[in-house]
Coordinates of C-alpha atoms and ligand atoms in Angstrom, one line a residue:
M1 CA -0.4 0.1 -0.4
Q2 CA 1.6 3.7 -1.0
I3 CA 0.0 6.9 1.2
T4 CA 0.3 10.2 -0.4
I5 CA 1.0 12.7 2.4
S6 CA 0.7 16.6 1.8
P7 CA 2.6 19.4 3.7
A8 CA 1.1 20.6 6.8
A9 CA 0.1 23.9 7.6
T10 CA -0.6 23.3 11.7
V11 CA -0.1 20.4 13.9
S12 CA -3.2 20.3 16.8
G13 CA -5.3 18.5 19.3
F14 CA -4.4 15.6 21.1
V15 CA -3.5 12.1 20.4
R16 CA -3.9 9.1 22.8
P17 CA -0.9 6.8 21.5
P18 CA -1.7 2.9 21.5
G19 CA -0.8 0.4 24.0
D20 CA 3.0 -0.1 24.4
K21 CA 4.1 -2.5 22.4
S22 CA 7.1 -3.7 24.4
I23 CA 4.9 -3.5 27.8
S24 CA 1.9 -5.3 25.7
H25 CA 4.4 -8.3 25.3
R26 CA 5.7 -8.7 28.5
Y27 CA 2.1 -8.9 29.8
A28 CA 1.0 -11.5 27.5
I29 CA 3.8 -13.9 27.8
I30 CA 4.1 -13.6 31.6
A31 CA 0.0 -13.7 31.7
A32 CA 0.3 -16.9 29.8
I33 CA 2.8 -18.6 32.2
A34 CA 1.0 -17.1 35.1
E35 CA -2.1 -18.5 37.1
G36 CA -5.3 -17.9 36.6
A37 CA -7.2 -15.2 34.1
S38 CA -5.1 -12.0 33.7
R39 CA -7.3 -8.6 32.2
I40 CA -4.8 -6.3 30.1
H41 CA -6.1 -3.2 29.4
N42 CA -5.0 -1.2 26.6
Y43 CA -3.1 -4.3 25.1
S44 CA -1.0 -3.1 21.7
T45 CA -2.9 -3.0 18.4
G46 CA 0.2 -3.2 16.4
A47 CA 0.7 -6.5 14.3
D48 CA 4.1 -7.1 16.1
C49 CA 1.5 -8.0 19.7
Q50 CA -0.6 -10.1 18.1
S51 CA 2.3 -12.5 16.7
T52 CA 3.0 -12.9 20.3
L53 CA -0.5 -13.8 21.1
S54 CA -0.5 -16.2 18.5
C55 CA 2.4 -18.0 19.3
L56 CA 0.9 -18.3 23.4
R57 CA -2.2 -19.3 21.6
D58 CA -0.2 -22.1 19.9
L59 CA 1.3 -22.7 23.2
G60 CA -2.2 -23.8 24.6
A61 CA -2.8 -20.6 26.7
V62 CA -6.8 -19.2 25.8
V63 CA -6.4 -15.9 24.8
E64 CA -9.9 -13.6 24.2
N65 CA -10.4 -10.7 23.7
R66 CA -13.6 -9.4 26.0
E67 CA -15.1 -6.1 24.7
G68 CA -11.7 -4.4 24.1
V69 CA -10.2 -6.2 27.6
L70 CA -7.4 -8.9 26.4
A71 CA -7.7 -12.1 29.0
I72 CA -5.1 -14.3 29.3
S73 CA -5.5 -17.8 31.1
G74 CA -2.4 -19.6 32.1
H75 CA -1.5 -22.6 34.2
G76 CA 1.3 -21.9 36.0
R77 CA 4.6 -22.0 34.4
Y78 CA 4.6 -25.7 33.3
G79 CA 1.1 -25.0 31.6
L80 CA 2.2 -24.8 28.6
R81 CA 1.8 -27.6 25.5
Q82 CA 3.9 -28.9 22.5
P83 CA 2.4 -26.5 19.6
S84 CA 1.4 -28.8 16.4
G85 CA 3.6 -26.4 14.0
M86 CA 6.3 -23.6 13.6
L87 CA 5.5 -20.6 15.9
D88 CA 5.4 -18.1 14.2
A89 CA 6.9 -14.6 15.7
G90 CA 5.9 -12.6 12.0
N91 CA 7.8 -9.3 12.2
S92 CA 8.5 -9.4 15.8
G93 CA 12.1 -9.2 17.8
S94 CA 11.2 -9.0 21.0
T95 CA 8.2 -11.9 20.4
I96 CA 11.2 -14.3 18.9
R97 CA 13.9 -13.0 21.7
M98 CA 11.9 -13.3 24.6
L99 CA 9.7 -16.1 23.9
S100 CA 12.6 -18.1 23.5
G101 CA 13.3 -17.9 27.8
I102 CA 10.1 -19.9 27.9
L103 CA 10.5 -22.2 25.0
A104 CA 14.1 -23.1 26.1
A105 CA 12.8 -24.5 29.5
Q106 CA 9.8 -26.4 28.2
P107 CA 9.7 -30.1 28.4
F108 CA 9.3 -30.1 24.8
S109 CA 11.1 -29.1 22.0
T110 CA 9.5 -26.4 19.3
S111 CA 10.8 -24.4 16.7
I112 CA 9.9 -20.5 15.9
G113 CA 10.7 -18.9 13.1
G114 CA 9.2 -15.2 11.4
D115 CA 9.5 -12.9 8.1
E116 CA 12.2 -12.1 5.9
S117 CA 12.8 -9.2 8.2
L118 CA 13.2 -11.1 11.3
S119 CA 14.8 -14.3 9.3
R120 CA 18.0 -12.0 8.7
R121 CA 18.2 -10.4 12.3
P122 CA 20.9 -11.9 14.7
M123 CA 19.9 -14.4 17.7
D124 CA 23.4 -15.5 18.8
R125 CA 22.7 -12.8 21.3
I126 CA 19.9 -15.0 23.0
M127 CA 21.1 -18.5 22.3
K128 CA 24.6 -18.2 23.6
P129 CA 23.0 -17.4 27.3
L130 CA 20.6 -19.6 26.9
G131 CA 23.3 -22.2 25.9
D132 CA 25.2 -20.8 29.1
M133 CA 21.5 -22.6 30.6
G134 CA 22.0 -25.1 29.6
A135 CA 19.5 -25.3 26.4
T136 CA 20.3 -26.7 23.3
I137 CA 19.1 -24.5 20.2
H138 CA 19.8 -25.0 16.4
A139 CA 19.6 -21.5 14.2
R140 CA 20.2 -21.2 10.4
A141 CA 23.6 -20.8 9.6
G142 CA 24.2 -20.9 13.3
R143 CA 22.6 -17.2 14.2
F144 CA 19.3 -16.1 12.8
P145 CA 15.8 -17.4 12.8
P146 CA 14.4 -20.0 12.8
L147 CA 15.2 -21.4 15.7
Q148 CA 14.4 -24.8 16.5
I149 CA 14.6 -25.1 20.5
E150 CA 15.4 -27.9 22.3
G151 CA 13.6 -27.3 25.8
G152 CA 15.1 -28.5 28.7
P153 CA 16.0 -28.2 32.4
L154 CA 17.7 -24.7 33.0
R155 CA 20.7 -23.5 35.7
A156 CA 21.1 -20.1 36.7
I157 CA 23.8 -18.5 35.3
D158 CA 25.8 -14.8 35.8
Y159 CA 25.9 -12.8 32.5
T160 CA 27.2 -10.1 31.4
L161 CA 25.6 -8.2 28.1
P162 CA 27.9 -7.9 26.0
V163 CA 25.4 -5.4 23.6
A164 CA 22.7 -3.4 25.1
S165 CA 19.6 -5.0 24.9
A166 CA 16.2 -5.0 26.8
Q167 CA 15.4 -8.0 24.8
V168 CA 17.9 -10.2 26.1
K169 CA 17.8 -9.1 29.0
S170 CA 14.4 -9.9 29.2
C171 CA 15.3 -13.4 27.7
I172 CA 17.6 -14.4 30.2
L173 CA 15.3 -13.3 33.0
L174 CA 12.0 -15.3 31.6
A175 CA 14.1 -18.3 31.4
G176 CA 15.8 -17.7 34.9
L177 CA 12.4 -18.2 36.3
Y178 CA 12.9 -21.9 35.2
A179 CA 16.8 -21.8 36.5
G180 CA 17.1 -23.2 40.2
G181 CA 18.3 -20.3 42.1
A182 CA 18.6 -16.9 41.6
T183 CA 20.4 -15.3 37.6
T184 CA 21.9 -12.4 37.7
V185 CA 22.1 -10.2 34.0
R186 CA 24.5 -7.2 34.5
E187 CA 23.6 -4.7 31.9
P188 CA 26.8 -2.3 31.1
V189 CA 24.0 0.1 29.6
R190 CA 20.5 0.9 31.7
T191 CA 18.0 -0.6 29.2
R192 CA 14.6 -0.2 29.5
D193 CA 13.1 -2.4 32.7
H194 CA 9.4 -3.5 31.9
T195 CA 10.2 -6.9 32.6
E196 CA 11.4 -6.0 36.1
L197 CA 8.2 -4.1 36.6
A198 CA 6.1 -6.8 35.4
L199 CA 7.8 -9.8 36.3
R200 CA 7.2 -8.1 40.4
E201 CA 3.4 -6.9 39.4
F202 CA 3.0 -10.9 38.8
G203 CA 4.7 -12.0 42.1
A204 CA 8.1 -12.8 41.2
E205 CA 10.9 -11.6 43.2
V206 CA 13.1 -9.8 41.2
E207 CA 16.1 -6.9 42.5
S208 CA 17.7 -4.6 40.2
A209 CA 20.2 -1.9 41.2
R210 CA 23.2 -0.3 39.6
G211 CA 22.7 -2.6 36.2
V212 CA 22.6 -5.3 38.2
I213 CA 19.6 -7.7 38.2
R214 CA 18.8 -10.6 39.8
V215 CA 15.8 -13.0 39.7
Q216 CA 15.0 -16.0 41.6
A217 CA 13.9 -18.6 40.0
N218 CA 10.3 -20.9 41.0
P219 CA 8.3 -18.2 41.5
R220 CA 4.4 -18.3 42.2
L221 CA 3.7 -16.2 39.4
E222 CA -0.7 -15.1 39.8
A223 CA -2.9 -13.2 36.8
R224 CA -3.0 -9.9 37.4
E225 CA -5.5 -6.9 36.2
L226 CA -3.3 -4.4 34.4
L227 CA -3.5 -0.9 31.9
V228 CA -0.7 -0.8 29.4
P229 CA 0.5 2.7 29.5
G230 CA 0.0 4.5 25.7
D231 CA 2.9 3.8 23.7
L232 CA 5.8 6.6 24.2
S233 CA 7.6 5.4 20.9
S234 CA 4.7 5.8 18.7
A235 CA 3.7 9.2 20.5
A236 CA 7.7 10.3 19.1
F237 CA 6.4 10.9 15.5
F238 CA 3.4 13.1 16.8
M239 CA 5.8 14.9 19.2
V240 CA 8.0 15.6 16.6
A241 CA 5.5 16.5 13.5
A242 CA 4.1 19.3 16.4
L243 CA 8.0 20.9 16.8
L244 CA 8.6 20.7 13.5
V245 CA 4.9 22.5 12.0
P246 CA 5.0 26.1 13.2
D247 CA 2.5 27.0 15.4
S248 CA 1.4 24.2 16.5
E249 CA 0.2 22.3 19.9
L250 CA -0.5 19.2 20.7
A251 CA -1.2 16.5 23.8
I252 CA -0.3 13.4 24.5
L253 CA -2.9 11.8 26.5
S254 CA -2.3 8.8 28.9
V255 CA 1.4 7.8 27.6
G256 CA 3.7 6.0 29.2
L257 CA 6.4 7.9 31.3
N258 CA 8.4 5.4 32.5
P259 CA 12.4 6.7 33.6
T260 CA 13.8 4.5 31.4
R261 CA 12.2 5.5 28.4
A262 CA 11.5 8.6 28.9
A263 CA 15.4 10.2 28.1
L264 CA 13.2 11.1 25.0
V265 CA 11.5 14.2 26.8
E266 CA 14.5 14.8 28.4
F267 CA 15.9 14.7 25.1
L268 CA 13.6 16.9 23.3
V269 CA 13.7 19.5 26.0
S270 CA 17.4 19.7 26.4
A271 CA 17.3 21.1 22.8
G272 CA 15.0 23.8 23.3
A273 CA 11.3 21.8 22.6
R274 CA 8.7 23.4 24.7
I275 CA 7.4 20.3 26.6
R276 CA 5.1 20.1 29.8
V277 CA 4.4 17.3 31.7
T278 CA 1.4 16.9 33.4
N279 CA -0.9 14.5 35.6
V280 CA 1.7 11.7 36.3
Q281 CA 0.7 8.8 38.1
E282 CA 1.4 4.7 38.9
R283 CA 0.0 2.1 37.6
G284 CA 1.4 -1.5 38.1
G285 CA 4.9 0.0 38.6
E286 CA 5.0 1.8 35.6
L287 CA 4.7 5.9 34.7
I288 CA 1.7 7.6 33.0
G289 CA 1.1 11.3 32.2
D290 CA 0.2 14.0 29.6
L291 CA 2.5 16.0 28.2
Q292 CA 1.8 19.4 26.2
I293 CA 4.2 20.1 23.3
K294 CA 4.4 23.9 21.4
G295 CA 5.6 24.2 18.4
G296 CA 9.1 25.9 16.9
R297 CA 12.4 25.1 15.9
V298 CA 14.9 22.9 18.2
L299 CA 18.6 23.5 18.0
G300 CA 19.4 20.2 17.7
G301 CA 21.7 17.9 19.4
L302 CA 23.7 15.1 20.1
I303 CA 23.2 11.3 21.0
E304 CA 25.6 8.9 22.0
K305 CA 27.0 6.4 24.3
E306 CA 24.2 5.6 27.1
L307 CA 21.9 7.7 25.4
T308 CA 21.8 6.0 22.0
A309 CA 20.0 2.8 23.6
A310 CA 17.6 5.0 25.6
L311 CA 16.8 6.5 22.0
I312 CA 17.0 3.7 20.0
D313 CA 13.3 3.2 18.4
E314 CA 13.2 7.2 18.3
I315 CA 16.2 7.8 16.3
P316 CA 14.6 7.9 12.8
V317 CA 12.6 10.4 14.0
L318 CA 14.4 12.4 15.3
A319 CA 16.6 12.2 12.5
V320 CA 13.4 14.6 10.9
L321 CA 13.5 16.9 13.6
G322 CA 17.6 17.4 13.1
A323 CA 17.7 18.0 9.3
A324 CA 15.1 20.9 10.5
S325 CA 16.4 22.0 13.3
E326 CA 19.3 25.0 13.9
L327 CA 23.0 22.5 14.5
G328 CA 21.8 19.4 13.2
L329 CA 21.7 15.7 15.0
T330 CA 25.2 13.7 15.7
V331 CA 24.4 10.1 16.5
R332 CA 26.9 7.6 17.7
D333 CA 27.6 4.0 19.3
A334 CA 24.4 3.2 17.3
G335 CA 25.6 -0.1 15.5
E336 CA 22.3 -1.5 16.8
L337 CA 20.2 0.6 14.0
R338 CA 22.0 -1.7 11.5
V339 CA 20.3 -4.9 12.5
K340 CA 16.8 -3.4 13.2
E341 CA 13.8 -4.1 11.4
T342 CA 15.5 -2.8 8.2
D343 CA 19.7 -1.4 8.5
R344 CA 17.8 2.0 9.8
I345 CA 21.1 4.1 9.0
A346 CA 20.8 3.0 5.3
T347 CA 16.7 2.9 5.1
L348 CA 16.8 6.6 6.5
A349 CA 19.8 7.7 4.2
E350 CA 18.5 6.1 1.1
N351 CA 14.8 8.1 1.8
F352 CA 16.9 11.7 2.8
R353 CA 18.5 11.3 -0.2
R354 CA 15.1 11.1 -2.2
M355 CA 14.0 14.4 -0.4
G356 CA 16.7 16.2 -0.7
V357 CA 18.1 16.5 2.6
S358 CA 21.9 15.5 3.2
M359 CA 22.7 13.3 5.6
E360 CA 26.7 11.7 6.1
V361 CA 27.1 8.3 7.1
M362 CA 29.2 6.6 9.3
A363 CA 29.8 2.9 10.9
E364 CA 27.7 3.2 13.9
G365 CA 26.1 6.3 13.7
F366 CA 24.9 9.8 10.8
H367 CA 25.1 13.4 10.7
V368 CA 22.2 15.5 9.7
P369 CA 23.2 19.1 9.7
G370 CA 20.4 21.2 10.5
K371 CA 18.4 24.1 8.3
Q372 CA 17.4 21.9 5.9
R373 CA 14.4 21.5 4.0
F374 CA 12.5 18.2 3.1
A375 CA 11.5 17.7 -0.8
G376 CA 8.3 16.1 -1.8
A377 CA 9.2 13.2 -3.7
Q378 CA 8.4 9.2 -3.7
V379 CA 9.5 7.5 -0.2
D380 CA 10.2 4.3 0.9
S381 CA 9.3 2.2 4.5
F382 CA 11.5 -0.8 3.0
G383 CA 9.1 -3.0 5.0
D384 CA 10.2 -1.3 8.5
H385 CA 7.0 0.5 10.5
R386 CA 9.0 3.2 12.1
I387 CA 11.4 4.4 8.7
A388 CA 7.1 5.0 7.4
M389 CA 6.1 6.6 10.4
A390 CA 9.6 8.9 9.9
C391 CA 8.9 9.3 6.4
A392 CA 5.1 10.8 7.4
V393 CA 6.3 13.0 9.6
A394 CA 8.9 14.5 7.1
A395 CA 6.3 14.5 4.5
L396 CA 4.1 17.1 7.0
A397 CA 7.4 19.9 6.8
A398 CA 8.4 18.8 3.1
D399 CA 7.9 22.2 0.2
T400 CA 5.2 19.5 -1.9
E401 CA 3.5 15.8 -1.9
T402 CA 5.2 12.7 -0.7
T403 CA 4.4 9.7 -1.7
I404 CA 5.7 6.6 0.6
L405 CA 5.7 3.0 -0.5
N406 CA 4.9 0.2 1.2
A407 CA 3.2 2.5 4.3
D408 CA 1.5 -0.3 5.8
A409 CA 4.6 -1.5 7.6
A410 CA 3.5 1.0 9.9
S411 CA 0.6 -1.6 11.0
V412 CA 3.8 -3.7 12.9
S413 CA 3.4 -1.1 16.0
F414 CA 0.3 1.4 15.2
P415 CA -1.9 0.0 12.7
E416 CA -4.3 3.6 13.1
F417 CA -1.0 5.9 12.7
F418 CA -2.4 7.2 9.5
D419 CA -5.7 8.4 10.5
T420 CA -4.5 9.7 13.8
L421 CA -1.9 12.3 11.8
R422 CA -4.9 13.3 9.2
G423 CA -6.5 13.9 12.9
I424 CA -4.3 16.5 13.7
T425 CA -3.1 17.7 10.5
A426 CA -6.7 18.1 8.7
Ligands
S3P501 C1 12.7 -3.9 22.8 C2 13.9 -3.6 23.1 C3 14.6 -2.7 21.8 C4 13.7 -1.9 20.8 C5 12.8 -2.9 20.8 C6 11.9 -3.5 21.9 C7 11.9 -4.3 23.8 O1 15.2 -3.8 20.7 O2 14.4 -1.5 19.9 O3 12.1 -1.7 19.7 O4 10.9 -4.4 23.8 O5 13.0 -5.2 24.9 P1 17.0 -4.6 21.7 O6 16.6 -4.9 22.9 O7 17.5 -5.1 20.5 O8 17.7 -3.1 21.4

């Protein structure tokens, strides 16, 4: 599907972003190994989170949509059953990496794969720690999906993550629920802590201090009623849209403001954006609040080291903002961008080139000079949801219409994205 976007005169109104993708995956997976019926409000509508649900159904969990509330019934940590065929994680790295932690401990073997993009993403980062725990996993060419996981008893490990990855951390912590004793994960750079918070909500014992996270095996996980906060990474597209288009004023309601994710707000404010945070409250260990954004050119800035990990999903749209900023944007230490749904450094650079915007590409980052204008063009998501949405935001600030090829990729995290965008630019 292709979509044509016209330049916007202003961005205004309010947006209630869909349920957070990261938190939705975690609540669903843990609910499926808890005892009883959990109820999850505002579960993500994105295809990735639906992939997690279909895998859980294939593993025997009862998953129902009851008037917009997701009900998942689990029978405890060993209540899953062997699926009849290969589990399909679709486009979702979170699904395959996090579920593998649980599959490695089951008394049966499973295979799990996904689409063409997922089949090119590295899985050795979970195979190594799960192997240390005693699991046997075979992968295509030793590191790519599909994975053949021979489940069995696991032992606790103490593991230092070589790359900052919340998916890998979560995979190990979930496997740790089945290992004898306490499993420790050390992260050199802090990553999103939704798994730690969710596990505690369901009754597991998890300690976390100064980058050392420890989970105790054999907890009794009990069903819960939980609310998924709005997705800040999805809201980021509208926040940048409001900052890009002059005289804009936008409210983002009920969005997740977990401190391991809210670096986005801090970064934008430090770059000169006018953002007010209000109505902050805690729900299920997660912070939720509202944001009020006023348009106006920002300064730009530098994203490197820990900040890169904290903003990893927002970098494509921040690059768009960088091009229109005073001083431009430099991103370093971002080799991980090359192994996302696409090589995001390459797909961004190609689309910027088509829109007449210059971008200097480096092995693990890039620099976008400031004070540039986007030219309307034909761009391509290359099948990557965040590239589709970043291009749509650039299109709002372009001189003429822009057509986005493969725009339907947005539905991987945000099926309502283009309708919502229309609503705030009409
Ligand atoms: C996620 C972690 C990040 C992020 C992804 C979601 C998660 O991936 O890019 O969109 O929910 O844990 P990595 O763990 O590969 O950094």
